mmCIF file of C-alpha atoms in Angstrom:
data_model
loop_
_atom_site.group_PDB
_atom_site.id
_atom_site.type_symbol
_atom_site.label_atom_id
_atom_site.label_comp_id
_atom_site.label_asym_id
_atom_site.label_seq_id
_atom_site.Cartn_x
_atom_site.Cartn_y
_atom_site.Cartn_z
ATOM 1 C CA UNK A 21 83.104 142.737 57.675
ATOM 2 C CA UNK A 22 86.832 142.161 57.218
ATOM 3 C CA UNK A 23 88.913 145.320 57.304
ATOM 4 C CA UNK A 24 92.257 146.712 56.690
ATOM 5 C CA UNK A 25 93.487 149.800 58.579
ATOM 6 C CA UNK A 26 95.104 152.408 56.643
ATOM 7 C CA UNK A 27 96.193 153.775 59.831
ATOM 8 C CA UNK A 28 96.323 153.505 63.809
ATOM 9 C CA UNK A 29 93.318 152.937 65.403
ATOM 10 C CA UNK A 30 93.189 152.783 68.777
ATOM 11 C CA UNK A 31 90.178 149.984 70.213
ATOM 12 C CA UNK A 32 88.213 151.009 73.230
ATOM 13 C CA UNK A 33 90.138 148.773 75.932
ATOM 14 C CA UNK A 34 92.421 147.407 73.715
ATOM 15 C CA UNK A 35 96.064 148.073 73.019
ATOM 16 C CA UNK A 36 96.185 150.316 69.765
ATOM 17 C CA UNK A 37 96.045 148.801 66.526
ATOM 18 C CA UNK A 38 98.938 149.289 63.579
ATOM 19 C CA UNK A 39 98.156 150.350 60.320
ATOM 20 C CA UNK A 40 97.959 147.359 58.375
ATOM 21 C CA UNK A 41 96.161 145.242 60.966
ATOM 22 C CA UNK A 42 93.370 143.306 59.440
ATOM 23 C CA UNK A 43 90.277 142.007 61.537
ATOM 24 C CA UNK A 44 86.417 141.857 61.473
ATOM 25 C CA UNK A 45 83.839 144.418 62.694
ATOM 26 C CA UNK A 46 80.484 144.940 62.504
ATOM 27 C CA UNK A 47 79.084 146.186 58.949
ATOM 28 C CA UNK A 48 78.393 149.654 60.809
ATOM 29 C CA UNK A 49 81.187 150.519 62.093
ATOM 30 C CA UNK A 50 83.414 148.740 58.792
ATOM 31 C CA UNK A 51 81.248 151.314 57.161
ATOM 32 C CA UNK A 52 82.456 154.332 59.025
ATOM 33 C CA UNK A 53 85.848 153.493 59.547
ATOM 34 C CA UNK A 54 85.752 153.090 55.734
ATOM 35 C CA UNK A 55 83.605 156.318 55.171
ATOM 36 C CA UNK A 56 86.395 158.088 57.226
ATOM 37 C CA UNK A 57 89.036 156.643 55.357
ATOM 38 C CA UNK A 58 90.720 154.723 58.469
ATOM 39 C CA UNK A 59 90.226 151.304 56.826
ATOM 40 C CA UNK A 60 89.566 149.693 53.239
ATOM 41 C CA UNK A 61 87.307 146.574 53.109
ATOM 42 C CA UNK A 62 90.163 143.317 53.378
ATOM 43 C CA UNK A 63 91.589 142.581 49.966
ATOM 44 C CA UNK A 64 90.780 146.251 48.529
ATOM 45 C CA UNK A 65 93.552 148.568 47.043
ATOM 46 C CA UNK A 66 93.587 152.183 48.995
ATOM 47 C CA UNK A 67 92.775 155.297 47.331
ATOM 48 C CA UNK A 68 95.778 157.721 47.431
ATOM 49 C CA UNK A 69 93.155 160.088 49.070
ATOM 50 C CA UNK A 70 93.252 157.893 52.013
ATOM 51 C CA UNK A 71 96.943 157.028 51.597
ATOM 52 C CA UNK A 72 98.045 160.839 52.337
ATOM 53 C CA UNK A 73 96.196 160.811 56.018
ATOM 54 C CA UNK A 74 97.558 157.475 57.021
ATOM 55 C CA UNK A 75 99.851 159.260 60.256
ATOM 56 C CA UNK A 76 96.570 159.926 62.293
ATOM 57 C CA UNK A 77 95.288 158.118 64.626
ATOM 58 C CA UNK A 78 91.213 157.237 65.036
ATOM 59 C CA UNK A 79 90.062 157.973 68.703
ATOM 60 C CA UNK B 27 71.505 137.669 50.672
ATOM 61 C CA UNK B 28 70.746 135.764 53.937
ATOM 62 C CA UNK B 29 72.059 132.657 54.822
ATOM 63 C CA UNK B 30 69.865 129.647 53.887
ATOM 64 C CA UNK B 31 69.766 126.258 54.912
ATOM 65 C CA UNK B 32 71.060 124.620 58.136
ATOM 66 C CA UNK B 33 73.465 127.665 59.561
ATOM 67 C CA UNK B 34 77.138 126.765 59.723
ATOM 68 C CA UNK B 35 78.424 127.850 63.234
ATOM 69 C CA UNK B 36 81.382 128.911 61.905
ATOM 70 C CA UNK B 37 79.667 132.025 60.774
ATOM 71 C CA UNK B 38 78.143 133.601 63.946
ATOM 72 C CA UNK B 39 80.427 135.823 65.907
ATOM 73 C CA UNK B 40 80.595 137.527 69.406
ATOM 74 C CA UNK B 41 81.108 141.218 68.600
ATOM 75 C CA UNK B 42 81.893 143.316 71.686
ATOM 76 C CA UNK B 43 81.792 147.366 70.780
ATOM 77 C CA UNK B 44 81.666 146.500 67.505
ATOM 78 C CA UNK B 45 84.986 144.605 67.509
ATOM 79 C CA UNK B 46 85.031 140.513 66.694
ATOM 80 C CA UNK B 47 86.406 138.658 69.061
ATOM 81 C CA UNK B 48 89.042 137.075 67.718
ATOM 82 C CA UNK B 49 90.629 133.448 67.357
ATOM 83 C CA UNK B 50 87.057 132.427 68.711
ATOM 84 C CA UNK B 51 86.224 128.747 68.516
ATOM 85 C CA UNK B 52 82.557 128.913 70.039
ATOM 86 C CA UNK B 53 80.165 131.048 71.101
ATOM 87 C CA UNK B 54 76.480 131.167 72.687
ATOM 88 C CA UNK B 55 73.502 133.286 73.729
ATOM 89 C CA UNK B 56 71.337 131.938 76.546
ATOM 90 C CA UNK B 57 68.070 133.522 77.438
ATOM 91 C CA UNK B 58 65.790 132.513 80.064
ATOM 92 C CA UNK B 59 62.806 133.804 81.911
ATOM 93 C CA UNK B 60 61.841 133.372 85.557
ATOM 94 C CA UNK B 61 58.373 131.719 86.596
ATOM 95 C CA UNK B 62 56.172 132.740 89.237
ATOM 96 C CA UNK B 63 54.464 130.336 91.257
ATOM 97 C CA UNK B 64 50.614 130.547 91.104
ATOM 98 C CA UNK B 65 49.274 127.363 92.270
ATOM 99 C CA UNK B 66 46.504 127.610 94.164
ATOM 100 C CA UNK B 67 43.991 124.785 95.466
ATOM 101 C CA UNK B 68 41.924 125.748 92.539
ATOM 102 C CA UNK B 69 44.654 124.247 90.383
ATOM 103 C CA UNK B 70 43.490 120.846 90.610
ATOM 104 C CA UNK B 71 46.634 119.236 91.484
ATOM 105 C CA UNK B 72 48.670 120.582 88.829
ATOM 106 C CA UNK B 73 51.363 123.610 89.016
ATOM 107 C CA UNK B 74 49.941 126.706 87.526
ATOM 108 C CA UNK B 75 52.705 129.578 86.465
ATOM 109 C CA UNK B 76 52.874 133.015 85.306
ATOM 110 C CA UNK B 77 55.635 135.174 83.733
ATOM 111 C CA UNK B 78 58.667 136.583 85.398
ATOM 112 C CA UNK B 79 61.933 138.101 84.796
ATOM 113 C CA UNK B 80 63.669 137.633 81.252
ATOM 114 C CA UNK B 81 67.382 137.321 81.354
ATOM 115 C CA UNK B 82 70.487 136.258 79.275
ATOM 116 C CA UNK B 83 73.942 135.873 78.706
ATOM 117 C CA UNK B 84 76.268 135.825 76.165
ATOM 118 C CA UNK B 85 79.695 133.348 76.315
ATOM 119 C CA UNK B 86 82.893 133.109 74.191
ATOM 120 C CA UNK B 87 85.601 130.468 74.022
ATOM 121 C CA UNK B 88 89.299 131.476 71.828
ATOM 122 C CA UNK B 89 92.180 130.862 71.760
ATOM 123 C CA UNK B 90 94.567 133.036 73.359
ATOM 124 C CA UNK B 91 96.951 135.334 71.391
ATOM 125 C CA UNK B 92 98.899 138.424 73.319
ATOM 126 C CA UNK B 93 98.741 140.479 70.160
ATOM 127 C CA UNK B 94 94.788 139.600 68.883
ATOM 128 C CA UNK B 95 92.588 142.427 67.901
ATOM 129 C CA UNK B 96 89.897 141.999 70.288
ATOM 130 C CA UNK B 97 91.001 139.151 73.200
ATOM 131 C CA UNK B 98 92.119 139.324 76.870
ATOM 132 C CA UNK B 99 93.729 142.083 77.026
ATOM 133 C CA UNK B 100 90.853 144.735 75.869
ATOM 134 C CA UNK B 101 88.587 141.558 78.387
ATOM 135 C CA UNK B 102 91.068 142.699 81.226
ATOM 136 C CA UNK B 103 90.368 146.096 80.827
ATOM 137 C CA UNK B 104 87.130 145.853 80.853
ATOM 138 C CA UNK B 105 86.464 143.801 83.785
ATOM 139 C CA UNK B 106 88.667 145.983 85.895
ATOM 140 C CA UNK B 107 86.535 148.970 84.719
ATOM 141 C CA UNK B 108 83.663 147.017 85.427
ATOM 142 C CA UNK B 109 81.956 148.717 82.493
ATOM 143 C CA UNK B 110 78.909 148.002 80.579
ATOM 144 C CA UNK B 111 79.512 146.424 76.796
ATOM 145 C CA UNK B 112 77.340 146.047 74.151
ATOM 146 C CA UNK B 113 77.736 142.589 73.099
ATOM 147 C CA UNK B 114 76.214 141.253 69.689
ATOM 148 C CA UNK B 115 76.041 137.747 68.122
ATOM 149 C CA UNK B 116 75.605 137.912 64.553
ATOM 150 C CA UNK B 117 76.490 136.594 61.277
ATOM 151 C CA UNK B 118 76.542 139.942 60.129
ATOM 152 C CA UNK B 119 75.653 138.851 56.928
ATOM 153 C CA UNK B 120 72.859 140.897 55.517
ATOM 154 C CA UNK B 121 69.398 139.498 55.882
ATOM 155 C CA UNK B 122 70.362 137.219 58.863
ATOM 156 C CA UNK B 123 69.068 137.913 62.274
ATOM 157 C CA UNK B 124 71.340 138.956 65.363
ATOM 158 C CA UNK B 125 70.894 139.161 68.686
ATOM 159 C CA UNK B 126 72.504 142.490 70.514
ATOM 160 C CA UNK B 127 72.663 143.857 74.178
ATOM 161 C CA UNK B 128 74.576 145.775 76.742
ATOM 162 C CA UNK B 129 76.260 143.702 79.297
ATOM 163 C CA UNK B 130 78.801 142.977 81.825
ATOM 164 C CA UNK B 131 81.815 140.912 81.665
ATOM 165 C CA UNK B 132 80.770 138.658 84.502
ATOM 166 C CA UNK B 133 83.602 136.165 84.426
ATOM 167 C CA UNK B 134 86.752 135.608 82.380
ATOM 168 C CA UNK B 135 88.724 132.470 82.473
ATOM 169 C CA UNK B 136 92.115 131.511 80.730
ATOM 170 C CA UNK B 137 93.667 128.236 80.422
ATOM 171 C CA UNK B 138 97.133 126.700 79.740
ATOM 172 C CA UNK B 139 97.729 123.491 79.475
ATOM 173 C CA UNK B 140 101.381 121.784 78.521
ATOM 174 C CA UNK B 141 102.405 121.746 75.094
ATOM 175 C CA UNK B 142 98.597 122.924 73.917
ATOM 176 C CA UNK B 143 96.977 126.389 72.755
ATOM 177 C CA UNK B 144 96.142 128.819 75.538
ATOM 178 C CA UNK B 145 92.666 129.393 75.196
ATOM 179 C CA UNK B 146 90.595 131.647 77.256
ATOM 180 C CA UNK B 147 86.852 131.727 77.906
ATOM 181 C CA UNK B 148 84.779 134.723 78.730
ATOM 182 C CA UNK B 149 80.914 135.564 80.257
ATOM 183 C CA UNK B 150 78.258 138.324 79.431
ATOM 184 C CA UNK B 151 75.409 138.744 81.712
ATOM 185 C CA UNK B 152 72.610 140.896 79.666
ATOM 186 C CA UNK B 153 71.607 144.132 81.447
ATOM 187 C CA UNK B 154 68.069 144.911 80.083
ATOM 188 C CA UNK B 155 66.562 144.122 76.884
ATOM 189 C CA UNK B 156 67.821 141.776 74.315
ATOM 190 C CA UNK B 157 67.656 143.611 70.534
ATOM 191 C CA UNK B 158 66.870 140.349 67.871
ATOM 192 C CA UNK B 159 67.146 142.365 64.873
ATOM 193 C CA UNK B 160 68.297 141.466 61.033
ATOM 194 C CA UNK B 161 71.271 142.845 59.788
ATOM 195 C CA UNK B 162 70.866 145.557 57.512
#
């Protein structure tokens, strides 16, 4: 699935990812990045909910 | 809804930790599976076999951008660590099948050739069983 960050994730090996960055994972993990509220599904308005936590940064 | 038809390659992707590899232009999954020799004189001339041990790999070709979400750099990292990966090839379109394992980063090659793309190309050798599951 195509996802959005709504804020910095940092990628196992990988240099860490800026909020806006858009890319493709696997339906699980879209699905808890989403659940968390560290990513909205590409082409999806946020939810101000998620909007406010936007300065963290997903381990 | 699962794909139908003749599958357009375009859709199946090498995932590694969940991540797509991106700016991918192909990608495989090779399994094989070793054969013992069993011939005997009571074969009558022909070469009798029995099973042996299964193995796999996985391979990616993209091309290569500094800044991509999954590329060579998190590939460097991991074949320095020399860590295992789980590495899945999937449509992940619901309903389709996939094919997922943990492996190692066995080789990693990157190319650049005047006044064309940089591409890079990297290996997966499966460590233990291969998962060939649908995708929920």
């Amino acid at each position: 699935m195509k996802i959005t960050l709504l804020k910095r994730l940092a990628v196992e090996g990988s240099k860490p990812l800026a909020k806006g960055t858009t890319f493709s994972v696997t339906n699980e993990y879209a699905a808890e990045l989403i659940q968390k509220g560290y990513a909205v599904e590409f082409g999806q308005e946020p939810t101000q909910k998620e909007d406010k936590n936007n300065n963290k940064t997903e381990e | 809804m699962a794909t139908t038809g003749i599958m357009n390659g375009t859709l199946l992707g090498v995932y590694v930790g969940s991540t797509l590899v991106a700016h991918a232009t192909e990608g495989s999954i090779s399994l094989s599976m070793d054969t013992r020799d069993a011939t005997t004189k009571d074969s009558s001339g022909y070469r009798d076999l029995l099973e042996g041990t299964r193995s796999g790999s996985i391979s990616v070709s993209a091309l290569y951008a500094d800044d991509a979400t999954y590329g060579v750099n998190a590939l460097m990292t991991a074949f320095s660590n020399r860590t295992t990966l789980t590495v899945k090839f999937s449509t992940e379109v619901s309903g389709d099948d996939y094919w997922s394992a943990t492996c190692y980063l066995t080789s990693l090659e990157v190319s650049a050739a005047t006044e064309d793309n940089a591409t890079y190309s990297a290996s997966f050798e499966i460590s233990g069983a291969v998962t060939f599951s649908t995708v929920a």
